[in-house]
């Protein structure tokens, strides 16, 4: 369909800012926290990341949809974003191995979007004024006053627990069958590439819903725990923080990613705080303070562990920092096989600089298993 033939659509921000454009995806009205991603590629993986639940995504790259979608490349079973904002939207796609258009993909998932927006101006507005709720409407019959009222009553991301909307419904096993390591993955909204990254390292991944008691997870006889990424405010998840404390108490190796990292910080008495507009993209510079090496990372988060509290906590060591703003990008507990990072070492999309962290996790599991093995004595 030509751009001029698409219905008109409206983007309304909580501060009253308005943008007019054309409808894409499903027609309707949607509300969520508006954010932006600076990645030039990987939109299918971005849209299907469960961490984006409840958020309207603005793509900073100007052309979206031109390479369609490909079955098996999503980070979950379907798009999870609350809405989509783009500049140029292509319903015509071309890609070897592609399986369909982005437009059909979004319509099937009921994702409402808007195109022909000055996204450069919009991204600058978010950077200057901070993350806020927004609304997209492609229903011309709804009065503006009604839309403003709906937007004003939408819940804030701060204080919202959203992981329960995307966690697994029941325990299940993925990855290698009879792998060398059994990993108990606590699913707060895990990306598929985390599981693939573990499987590549000969791990049998036991995926558990986020409210599974530790005793039930220990029944699988795991060699370690992985605390996954996920959406929402970690400060609104006291039951999950308590669960993480119990997991650390088992003495087994623990690896936290993104929300898992934030929950680990909360479990150590380190508060998390809402960022002005977050880190979302695939070109974020991070420095490993242990090795002195820098890496380019994939990031997606709107909350961060309080750095001053990390520095005061004598049981915690900051291992990674974000080089743009010196925020905490990695932690480990002193004297324990427990560590976490704020970014996404599994990429999907993004660079692979952080994949070594999965190797470190499997090494910790191997070392712990050797220490825990019974010592054979000569008769």
Short mmCIF file of C-alpha atoms in Angstrom, two decimals, residues 206-366:
data_model
loop_
_atom_site.label_atom_id
_atom_site.label_comp_id
_atom_site.label_asym_id
_atom_site.label_seq_id
_atom_site.Cartn_x
_atom_site.Cartn_y
_atom_site.Cartn_z
CA UNK A 206 16.09 -26.04 32.55
CA UNK A 207 13.81 -23.01 32.15
CA UNK A 208 11.71 -22.15 35.21
CA UNK A 209 8.89 -19.61 35.68
CA UNK A 210 9.97 -16.64 37.77
CA UNK A 211 7.97 -17.72 40.85
CA UNK A 212 9.46 -21.24 41.07
CA UNK A 213 10.77 -22.04 44.59
CA UNK A 214 14.49 -22.72 44.83
CA UNK A 215 13.83 -26.23 46.15
CA UNK A 216 11.96 -27.11 42.95
CA UNK A 217 14.83 -25.81 40.80
CA UNK A 218 17.40 -27.71 42.86
CA UNK A 219 15.48 -30.91 42.12
CA UNK A 220 16.87 -30.64 38.57
CA UNK A 221 20.37 -30.87 40.10
CA UNK A 222 21.70 -27.78 38.30
CA UNK A 223 25.36 -26.87 38.14
CA UNK A 224 24.45 -23.18 38.16
CA UNK A 225 21.71 -20.55 37.89
CA UNK A 226 21.13 -17.93 35.21
CA UNK A 227 18.98 -14.91 36.06
CA UNK A 228 17.54 -13.70 32.78
CA UNK A 229 16.66 -10.33 31.33
CA UNK A 230 13.11 -9.06 31.48
CA UNK A 231 10.84 -5.98 31.55
CA UNK A 232 9.69 -3.61 34.25
CA UNK A 233 11.00 -2.04 37.44
CA UNK A 234 13.26 -4.32 39.55
CA UNK A 235 12.33 -2.23 42.59
CA UNK A 236 8.74 -3.46 42.22
CA UNK A 237 9.76 -7.14 42.46
CA UNK A 238 10.36 -7.93 46.17
CA UNK A 239 9.44 -11.62 45.75
CA UNK A 240 12.03 -11.97 42.96
CA UNK A 241 14.67 -10.21 45.05
CA UNK A 242 13.99 -12.70 47.85
CA UNK A 243 14.25 -15.56 45.36
CA UNK A 244 17.65 -14.30 44.16
CA UNK A 245 18.86 -14.19 47.78
CA UNK A 246 17.83 -17.83 48.18
CA UNK A 247 19.58 -18.77 44.92
CA UNK A 248 22.82 -17.11 46.05
CA UNK A 249 22.47 -18.99 49.32
CA UNK A 250 22.77 -22.33 47.51
CA UNK A 251 26.46 -21.66 46.88
CA UNK A 252 26.12 -22.57 43.20
CA UNK A 253 27.47 -20.30 40.43
CA UNK A 254 25.06 -17.52 39.43
CA UNK A 255 25.10 -15.36 36.28
CA UNK A 256 22.71 -12.41 35.95
CA UNK A 257 21.89 -10.55 32.73
CA UNK A 258 20.15 -7.15 32.53
CA UNK A 259 17.09 -7.43 34.85
CA UNK A 260 18.83 -10.40 36.45
CA UNK A 261 21.78 -8.10 37.17
CA UNK A 262 19.47 -5.48 38.71
CA UNK A 263 17.72 -8.06 40.90
CA UNK A 264 21.10 -9.36 42.05
CA UNK A 265 22.04 -5.80 43.05
CA UNK A 266 18.75 -5.36 44.91
CA UNK A 267 19.37 -8.66 46.73
CA UNK A 268 22.59 -7.14 48.13
CA UNK A 269 20.85 -4.03 49.41
CA UNK A 270 21.85 -1.95 46.38
CA UNK A 271 18.88 0.08 45.09
CA UNK A 272 18.12 0.53 41.42
CA UNK A 273 17.00 3.80 39.91
CA UNK A 274 15.10 4.93 36.84
CA UNK A 275 17.33 6.37 34.14
CA UNK A 276 16.54 9.60 32.31
CA UNK A 277 16.09 7.84 28.96
CA UNK A 278 17.96 4.52 29.23
CA UNK A 279 20.51 2.67 27.11
CA UNK A 280 19.12 0.93 24.03
CA UNK A 281 21.24 0.04 21.02
CA UNK A 282 24.08 -2.15 19.78
CA UNK A 283 27.05 0.22 19.99
CA UNK A 284 27.40 0.95 23.71
CA UNK A 285 31.02 1.08 24.96
CA UNK A 286 31.78 -0.89 28.14
CA UNK A 287 35.08 -1.30 30.00
CA UNK A 288 35.97 -4.49 31.87
CA UNK A 289 37.75 -3.18 34.96
CA UNK A 290 39.17 -6.62 35.75
CA UNK A 291 41.00 -7.10 32.44
CA UNK A 292 41.29 -3.45 31.39
CA UNK A 293 39.80 -4.28 28.00
CA UNK A 294 36.93 -2.41 26.39
CA UNK A 295 34.10 -3.91 24.37
CA UNK A 296 31.15 -2.79 22.29
CA UNK A 297 27.89 -4.05 23.75
CA UNK A 298 24.21 -4.54 23.04
CA UNK A 299 22.07 -2.83 25.68
CA UNK A 300 18.41 -2.46 26.55
CA UNK A 301 17.54 -1.08 29.95
CA UNK A 302 15.84 1.86 31.61
CA UNK A 303 16.94 1.11 35.19
CA UNK A 304 20.43 0.90 36.64
CA UNK A 305 22.11 -0.10 39.91
CA UNK A 306 23.04 2.88 42.07
CA UNK A 307 26.80 3.32 41.64
CA UNK A 308 27.45 5.05 44.96
CA UNK A 309 25.67 2.23 46.79
CA UNK A 310 27.77 -0.33 44.89
CA UNK A 311 30.96 1.45 45.91
CA UNK A 312 29.89 1.52 49.58
CA UNK A 313 29.02 -2.18 49.63
CA UNK A 314 32.12 -4.09 50.75
CA UNK A 315 30.68 -7.42 49.60
CA UNK A 316 30.39 -6.26 45.98
CA UNK A 317 32.93 -5.38 43.29
CA UNK A 318 32.14 -3.30 40.21
CA UNK A 319 33.58 -5.23 37.24
CA UNK A 320 32.28 -3.25 34.26
CA UNK A 321 31.34 0.38 33.62
CA UNK A 322 29.54 2.10 30.76
CA UNK A 323 32.04 4.50 29.21
CA UNK A 324 29.45 7.09 28.16
CA UNK A 325 28.11 7.86 31.63
CA UNK A 326 30.17 5.71 34.07
CA UNK A 327 27.08 3.79 35.15
CA UNK A 328 27.48 0.30 36.58
CA UNK A 329 27.59 -2.31 33.81
CA UNK A 330 28.77 -5.33 35.78
CA UNK A 331 29.11 -6.69 39.34
CA UNK A 332 30.45 -9.69 41.20
CA UNK A 333 30.14 -10.82 44.80
CA UNK A 334 33.46 -11.10 46.56
CA UNK A 335 34.37 -14.66 47.54
CA UNK A 336 31.36 -16.15 45.77
CA UNK A 337 30.85 -17.56 42.24
CA UNK A 338 28.25 -14.89 41.50
CA UNK A 339 28.45 -12.18 38.83
CA UNK A 340 26.23 -10.15 36.54
CA UNK A 341 26.23 -7.63 33.71
CA UNK A 342 23.82 -4.88 32.76
CA UNK A 343 24.26 -5.44 29.04
CA UNK A 344 23.48 -8.37 26.70
CA UNK A 345 26.48 -10.66 26.08
CA UNK A 346 24.27 -12.92 23.97
CA UNK A 347 23.68 -10.02 21.54
CA UNK A 348 20.67 -10.79 19.30
CA UNK A 349 21.08 -8.20 17.80
CA UNK A 350 24.52 -6.73 18.32
CA UNK A 351 28.24 -7.42 18.61
CA UNK A 352 29.68 -10.58 20.13
CA UNK A 353 32.34 -8.92 22.31
CA UNK A 354 30.67 -10.11 25.53
CA UNK A 355 30.26 -13.78 24.65
CA UNK A 356 33.27 -14.64 26.83
CA UNK A 357 31.01 -14.18 29.86
CA UNK A 358 29.19 -17.40 29.00
CA UNK A 359 32.58 -19.12 28.92
CA UNK A 360 33.36 -17.71 32.36
CA UNK A 361 30.03 -18.99 33.65
CA UNK A 362 30.61 -22.52 32.35
CA UNK A 363 34.13 -22.43 33.80
CA UNK A 364 32.70 -21.49 37.20
CA UNK A 365 30.25 -24.39 36.96
CA UNK A 366 33.06 -26.79 36.04
#
